[in-house]
Amino acid sequence: MRLIDPLARAIRRYWRVKRVDLALTLTGAIIVAWIIAMAALAPVVAPYDPYVSVDDVLLPPSREHLMGTDNLGRDVFSRILYGSRTVMAVVLASTMLSMGVGTLVGLVSGYFGGLVDRVLSLVMDSIYAFPGLILAIAVAAMLGPGVSNTVVSISIVYIPTYFRMIRGQVLSVKSQLYVEAATALGAPHKVIMLKYILPNVIPVLPVVFSMNVADAVLTEAGLSFLGLGVPAPTPDWGFDLRNGQRNLLAGYWWGSTFPGFMIVLLAVGFSLLGEGLNELISPERR
Amino acid sequence: MVSLRVYILTRVLLTIPMVFILLSLVFFVMRILPGDPVIAIVGMKASPEHIERLRHELGLDKPLWRQYIDYIAMIMRGDLGRSMIWGKRPVSTEIWDRFPATLELTICAFTVSVLIGLVTGVFASTKPGTKADVGLRLFSIVAYSLFIPLLGMLLQFTLGVKLKLLPVAGRKSPLVQIDRITGLYLLDSLLTLNLVGFVDALRYLLLPSITLGVVLSGVYTRLVRSSMLEVLREDFIRALRARGIPEGQILLRHALKNAFIPVLTMMGLQFSLLLAGAILTETTFSWPGMGTFLLERIEYRDYTTVQGTIVFYALLVAMVSLIVDIIYAYIDPRIRY
Amino acid sequence: MPPLLDVRGLRVYYMLGDEAVKAVDGVSLKVEKGEVLGLVGESGSGKSTLGLAIVRLVPHPGRILEGSVLFKGRDLLKLPEQELSKVRGGEIGMVFQDPLTSLDPLMRVGEQLVETIMAHSQLTKEEAKEKAVKYLELVGISAERFYDYPHQFSGGMRQRAMIAMAISTSPSLLIADEPTTALDVIVQSQIMELFQSLREKLGLSVILITHDISVAMEVADKIAVMYAGHLVECAPSETLYDSPLHPYTQGLLKAVPNIELKDMKLVYIPGTPPDLANPPPGCRFHPRCPRAMDVCRREEPPEVEVGETTVKCHLYR
């Protein structure tokens, strides 16, 4: 009883203080999980082939076509289901790439310090200051169309985010006693970085990841809306939104609205998840 | 006043490496990343002679370091290069045609977002932890995640197509004449006392500015709220209360002014968000600004213009962050004196 | 004649989750017109909270649970917020510990003074400015510093400016919470002298809150000692100095370095103040008290009057 009482009290207090954050995290997690499930089950659930015309063009939502058909007679609902695969794949691949590169460069920069660190920091700060979407547009335009090119264009935008976080973390870990001891004992740089420093900076990654993945969703959607993302006819929410806009002014709202809502839903889901997690993990109370 | 001059000089000097790195970054993206820009321009199937001629024309046959020096030297002269199509006009002239539209849009959107952000942020900070506060926190998350084209289209569809209240595309009616002075239609029509032009330009400006403004307002809600909470905890606020200064006056005249300084220092970065958002807004509303210009030229593979435009964006970002720093110095007496 | 300020049975708790930190727990206190009261206690004894509670400025999550604060016959705890803000900074002036952070850094010092004066009078801006300059000069700041910003002032000057603001509305009571703690020694004595002279010139009553009983001894007519949320002893300064009754006060006085004594050894009170979320039962001082008896562990001591002294201790029942 002695042990359980304070524990129960701690949980109750935690719940009272963090109730809102827990609710946000949970809501975000449910949205994201739902869209991931959509992506995974798309071939099973989708009623039609998303690539081909299956009916008349621009049919309004009905029992046969839950979200209507687009200007080429393709089923909007099926395209949305398959579109979640494109978005998820591109966004996850590009954030992973940013994470890998950002972590590596941040580790090296923070560990070695000196001129290398100063130059790398300046470069990263400059990229960070530059409008993300415009940078992605420039890179995408130069690299040309293709899924992997889109992934690279988006990932460049987010490298500085990881770099800054990891570098800061490395700087604080570097001065810890056990790292200094390892250095004094003459352990090689590679060993110190990978064995002593890396494990201590990795815990910040999930928070940074969850915070910028929402932004990456919007950048992906933006690129594909502007025609610089994954090439047509691959189902992609941003591109489909743009495609539907042409007919919007004539009153055919369903072709653009549904993909648009999905983009917002996914971005909100990731944002809630990231924001909630960040608040739950961060030690200081709001 | 000596220290202010020193401060500004330091800021200007600190901007130089940033500009330099941004320019190098653009060079890197334009020359090194794609492998061969000429192939990117003309495609794989062009004849070798054609490729060779173009390569020479663009100076791409020189060694890379030489290209880099030429490139930096050209920008130092204030030259952004010449377009590869349509009479080979200087890129700077073309940008001069399109930039005012973007400037007008971003200024208006900025005003909308700061206004919304100030009102909601101050309100949330006076009631931390309440339902209203949580609601506004949710608003800021959702607002930022609102995909600009979607919000734009919903407004186009409801206010434009269904209710026919506002125009959905372009900058002004084709028949309305606005003489160009600055290129900012609102300002130009006022300067020429052209009331019809002013109202027309305003009607066209409304939907794009609201779209972009609302999406970015969430960021300000959050910034203002946390900054206000910080200031409200400070001793001088308690001291003001102890002197019996009315609460409204404490909030607006003292707390908000102090809370605004950290918000201001973030505005350089916010400006980047504004520029990026402007590209999506311009595309959604067929707004003839820098964003639509850049995309047009990407489509035409006008390599030099694309490079010049990106360089212009880089210079703009560096300049705005410098301006923000200088404004900050003027507002905060601790730096001014 | 009723006292200027009469605090009765004041209880202020800070609500932290399930716990209540009992910062001020049933304190009664009187301040006569023209009197200087020294409110003495260690940090965390509740003396600052008491000072703030008098004008209802206890910060979140503090709550005033019961008691009354009669000021000129009106209960400040029952006054509507609007009338209270006229009393705050009007009839009751306050000076806080840290002058570095107690001024708005973005507003000129003179303007902050003008703002205070205008909030409590019908004066025009020009008249208020004239009055502001007069008060700056009264506290020893020349008129040309009117347009300076707080960061251009030294610590001592800022505290002088705070004092000018506090007295510019002709208050009848000044609450000064550790007004000299953040300043260096020479400036400290200058500020204390300023207090003395102002008190004589303006006939103010002052509550001087301090952790340093020797500072209180110098200027106060009467001294109230707080320990762990309770007022343990209250007596005229000389009486308290000559014959302290409460063991805690005795301990405090022994801890004061006294130049007259040949033996310069300082005596500290062993132990630490209790956790106010779970204070010890009975007398809150008993765990540290050299003269603790059985009853001290069980019963909260009553307030006993011994001559001019009021003491909260079982020894004097």
Short mmCIF file of N, CA and C in Angstrom, two decimals, chain B residues 128 231 234-247 249-250 253-261 330-337, chain C residues 52 55 57 85-86 88-90 92-94 96-98 101-108 111-112 115-116 119-120 125 149 151-152 162 165-166:
data_model
loop_
_atom_site.label_atom_id
_atom_site.label_comp_id
_atom_site.label_asym_id
_atom_site.label_seq_id
_atom_site.Cartn_x
_atom_site.Cartn_y
_atom_site.Cartn_z
N PRO B 128 -4.94 31.07 -19.34
CA PRO B 128 -4.22 29.83 -19.60
C PRO B 128 -4.90 28.65 -18.93
N VAL B 231 5.95 37.06 -20.22
CA VAL B 231 6.01 38.43 -19.72
C VAL B 231 5.09 38.61 -18.51
N GLU B 234 6.46 38.12 -15.17
CA GLU B 234 7.61 38.92 -14.72
C GLU B 234 7.25 39.85 -13.58
N ASP B 235 8.29 40.24 -12.84
CA ASP B 235 8.09 41.07 -11.66
C ASP B 235 7.44 42.41 -11.97
N PHE B 236 7.81 43.00 -13.11
CA PHE B 236 7.31 44.35 -13.32
C PHE B 236 5.81 44.38 -13.55
N ILE B 237 5.25 43.26 -14.00
CA ILE B 237 3.80 43.20 -14.15
C ILE B 237 3.14 43.24 -12.76
N ARG B 238 3.72 42.47 -11.83
CA ARG B 238 3.20 42.50 -10.46
C ARG B 238 3.36 43.89 -9.87
N ALA B 239 4.51 44.52 -10.17
CA ALA B 239 4.74 45.87 -9.66
C ALA B 239 3.72 46.85 -10.24
N LEU B 240 3.37 46.67 -11.51
CA LEU B 240 2.35 47.55 -12.12
C LEU B 240 1.01 47.36 -11.44
N ARG B 241 0.67 46.10 -11.17
CA ARG B 241 -0.60 45.83 -10.48
C ARG B 241 -0.58 46.46 -9.10
N ALA B 242 0.58 46.35 -8.44
CA ALA B 242 0.69 46.90 -7.09
C ALA B 242 0.57 48.42 -7.12
N ARG B 243 0.83 49.02 -8.28
CA ARG B 243 0.67 50.48 -8.37
C ARG B 243 -0.72 50.86 -8.81
N GLY B 244 -1.58 49.85 -8.98
CA GLY B 244 -2.97 50.14 -9.30
C GLY B 244 -3.20 50.57 -10.73
N ILE B 245 -2.29 50.20 -11.65
CA ILE B 245 -2.52 50.50 -13.06
C ILE B 245 -3.63 49.57 -13.56
N PRO B 246 -4.61 50.13 -14.30
CA PRO B 246 -5.72 49.30 -14.75
C PRO B 246 -5.25 48.10 -15.57
N GLU B 247 -5.92 46.96 -15.39
CA GLU B 247 -5.48 45.69 -15.98
C GLU B 247 -5.36 45.77 -17.51
N GLN B 249 -4.69 48.32 -19.34
CA GLN B 249 -3.51 49.10 -19.67
C GLN B 249 -2.23 48.27 -19.47
N ILE B 250 -2.22 47.46 -18.39
CA ILE B 250 -1.07 46.59 -18.14
C ILE B 250 -0.89 45.63 -19.31
N ARG B 253 -0.47 48.01 -22.90
CA ARG B 253 0.59 48.99 -23.00
C ARG B 253 1.93 48.42 -22.51
N HIS B 254 1.88 47.50 -21.58
CA HIS B 254 3.14 47.00 -21.03
C HIS B 254 3.43 45.56 -21.49
N ALA B 255 2.51 44.64 -21.18
CA ALA B 255 2.79 43.23 -21.47
C ALA B 255 2.94 42.98 -22.96
N LEU B 256 1.99 43.48 -23.75
CA LEU B 256 2.01 43.18 -25.18
C LEU B 256 3.26 43.75 -25.84
N LYS B 257 3.61 44.97 -25.45
CA LYS B 257 4.79 45.61 -26.04
C LYS B 257 6.04 44.78 -25.74
N ASN B 258 6.16 44.31 -24.51
CA ASN B 258 7.31 43.47 -24.16
C ASN B 258 7.25 42.11 -24.85
N ALA B 259 6.03 41.57 -24.94
CA ALA B 259 5.87 40.24 -25.54
C ALA B 259 6.16 40.29 -27.03
N PHE B 260 6.01 41.47 -27.62
CA PHE B 260 6.15 41.58 -29.07
C PHE B 260 7.60 41.40 -29.52
N ILE B 261 8.55 41.71 -28.63
CA ILE B 261 9.96 41.65 -29.05
C ILE B 261 10.39 40.24 -29.48
N TYR B 330 15.52 49.30 -33.03
CA TYR B 330 14.83 50.55 -32.80
C TYR B 330 13.75 50.43 -31.74
N ILE B 331 13.16 49.24 -31.63
CA ILE B 331 12.07 49.07 -30.66
C ILE B 331 12.62 48.86 -29.25
N ASP B 332 13.71 48.11 -29.14
CA ASP B 332 14.21 47.78 -27.81
C ASP B 332 15.24 48.80 -27.34
N PRO B 333 14.88 49.61 -26.34
CA PRO B 333 15.81 50.66 -25.90
C PRO B 333 17.10 50.09 -25.33
N ARG B 334 17.10 48.83 -24.90
CA ARG B 334 18.32 48.27 -24.33
C ARG B 334 19.40 48.15 -25.39
N ILE B 335 19.00 48.10 -26.67
CA ILE B 335 20.00 48.08 -27.73
C ILE B 335 20.24 49.49 -28.26
N ARG B 336 19.14 50.26 -28.29
CA ARG B 336 19.23 51.59 -28.88
C ARG B 336 20.20 52.48 -28.10
N TYR B 337 20.20 52.35 -26.78
CA TYR B 337 21.06 53.25 -25.99
C TYR B 337 22.27 52.52 -25.45
N LEU C 52 1.76 40.55 0.12
CA LEU C 52 1.00 40.57 -1.13
C LEU C 52 -0.49 40.38 -0.87
N VAL C 55 -2.92 43.40 -0.24
CA VAL C 55 -3.56 44.06 -1.38
C VAL C 55 -4.06 43.05 -2.42
N LEU C 57 -2.69 40.49 -4.00
CA LEU C 57 -1.84 40.25 -5.18
C LEU C 57 -1.15 38.90 -5.11
N SER C 85 -8.16 48.45 -6.93
CA SER C 85 -7.02 48.94 -7.69
C SER C 85 -6.77 50.42 -7.42
N LYS C 86 -7.77 51.12 -6.85
CA LYS C 86 -7.51 52.50 -6.43
C LYS C 86 -6.71 52.53 -5.13
N ARG C 88 -4.65 50.00 -4.16
CA ARG C 88 -3.32 49.56 -4.58
C ARG C 88 -2.60 50.68 -5.30
N GLY C 89 -1.45 51.02 -4.84
CA GLY C 89 -0.70 52.06 -5.52
C GLY C 89 -1.24 53.44 -5.25
N GLY C 90 -2.43 53.52 -4.63
CA GLY C 90 -2.98 54.80 -4.24
C GLY C 90 -2.74 55.01 -2.76
N ILE C 92 -2.17 52.54 -0.63
CA ILE C 92 -1.11 51.63 -0.18
C ILE C 92 -0.06 51.52 -1.28
N GLY C 93 1.13 51.97 -0.98
CA GLY C 93 2.21 51.86 -1.96
C GLY C 93 3.02 50.62 -1.69
N MET C 94 3.63 50.06 -2.76
CA MET C 94 4.45 48.87 -2.56
C MET C 94 5.81 49.03 -3.23
N PHE C 96 9.19 46.52 -4.16
CA PHE C 96 9.59 45.11 -4.14
C PHE C 96 11.09 44.94 -4.06
N GLN C 97 11.45 43.66 -3.92
CA GLN C 97 12.84 43.32 -3.69
C GLN C 97 13.76 43.70 -4.83
N ASP C 98 13.38 43.29 -6.05
CA ASP C 98 14.34 43.40 -7.12
C ASP C 98 14.03 44.56 -8.05
N THR C 101 14.11 44.12 -12.02
CA THR C 101 13.06 43.53 -12.84
C THR C 101 11.70 44.13 -12.55
N SER C 102 11.66 45.15 -11.68
CA SER C 102 10.35 45.68 -11.29
C SER C 102 9.91 46.88 -12.11
N LEU C 103 10.70 47.28 -13.09
CA LEU C 103 10.30 48.37 -13.97
C LEU C 103 10.13 47.83 -15.39
N ASP C 104 9.17 48.40 -16.11
CA ASP C 104 8.97 47.99 -17.51
C ASP C 104 10.20 48.44 -18.32
N PRO C 105 10.96 47.46 -18.87
CA PRO C 105 12.22 47.83 -19.54
C PRO C 105 12.02 48.67 -20.79
N LEU C 106 10.81 48.69 -21.34
CA LEU C 106 10.61 49.39 -22.61
C LEU C 106 10.03 50.79 -22.43
N MET C 107 9.82 51.23 -21.18
CA MET C 107 9.21 52.54 -21.00
C MET C 107 10.13 53.42 -20.17
N ARG C 108 10.19 54.69 -20.55
CA ARG C 108 11.06 55.61 -19.82
C ARG C 108 10.60 55.70 -18.36
N GLU C 111 8.05 58.29 -17.52
CA GLU C 111 6.70 57.99 -18.03
C GLU C 111 5.99 56.98 -17.14
N GLN C 112 6.76 56.04 -16.58
CA GLN C 112 6.13 55.06 -15.69
C GLN C 112 5.62 55.75 -14.43
N GLU C 115 2.51 57.65 -15.41
CA GLU C 115 1.41 56.70 -15.57
C GLU C 115 0.78 56.37 -14.21
N THR C 116 1.65 56.14 -13.22
CA THR C 116 1.15 55.82 -11.88
C THR C 116 0.37 57.00 -11.30
N ALA C 119 -2.97 57.37 -12.92
CA ALA C 119 -3.94 56.32 -12.60
C ALA C 119 -4.68 56.61 -11.29
N HIS C 120 -4.10 57.49 -10.47
CA HIS C 120 -4.71 57.74 -9.17
C HIS C 120 -5.11 59.19 -8.96
N LYS C 125 -1.64 65.45 -18.16
CA LYS C 125 -0.33 64.87 -18.37
C LYS C 125 0.78 65.84 -17.91
N TYR C 149 15.80 55.26 -19.74
CA TYR C 149 15.17 53.95 -19.63
C TYR C 149 15.73 53.23 -18.40
N HIS C 151 17.25 50.51 -17.86
CA HIS C 151 18.58 49.89 -17.91
C HIS C 151 19.69 50.93 -17.82
N GLN C 152 19.35 52.22 -17.96
CA GLN C 152 20.37 53.25 -17.83
C GLN C 152 20.56 53.67 -16.37
N MET C 162 11.46 53.33 -7.85
CA MET C 162 10.31 52.55 -7.38
C MET C 162 9.68 53.20 -6.15
N MET C 165 7.66 56.14 -7.14
CA MET C 165 6.35 55.72 -7.66
C MET C 165 5.41 55.36 -6.52
N ALA C 166 5.96 54.68 -5.53
CA ALA C 166 5.12 54.22 -4.43
C ALA C 166 4.59 55.39 -3.61
#
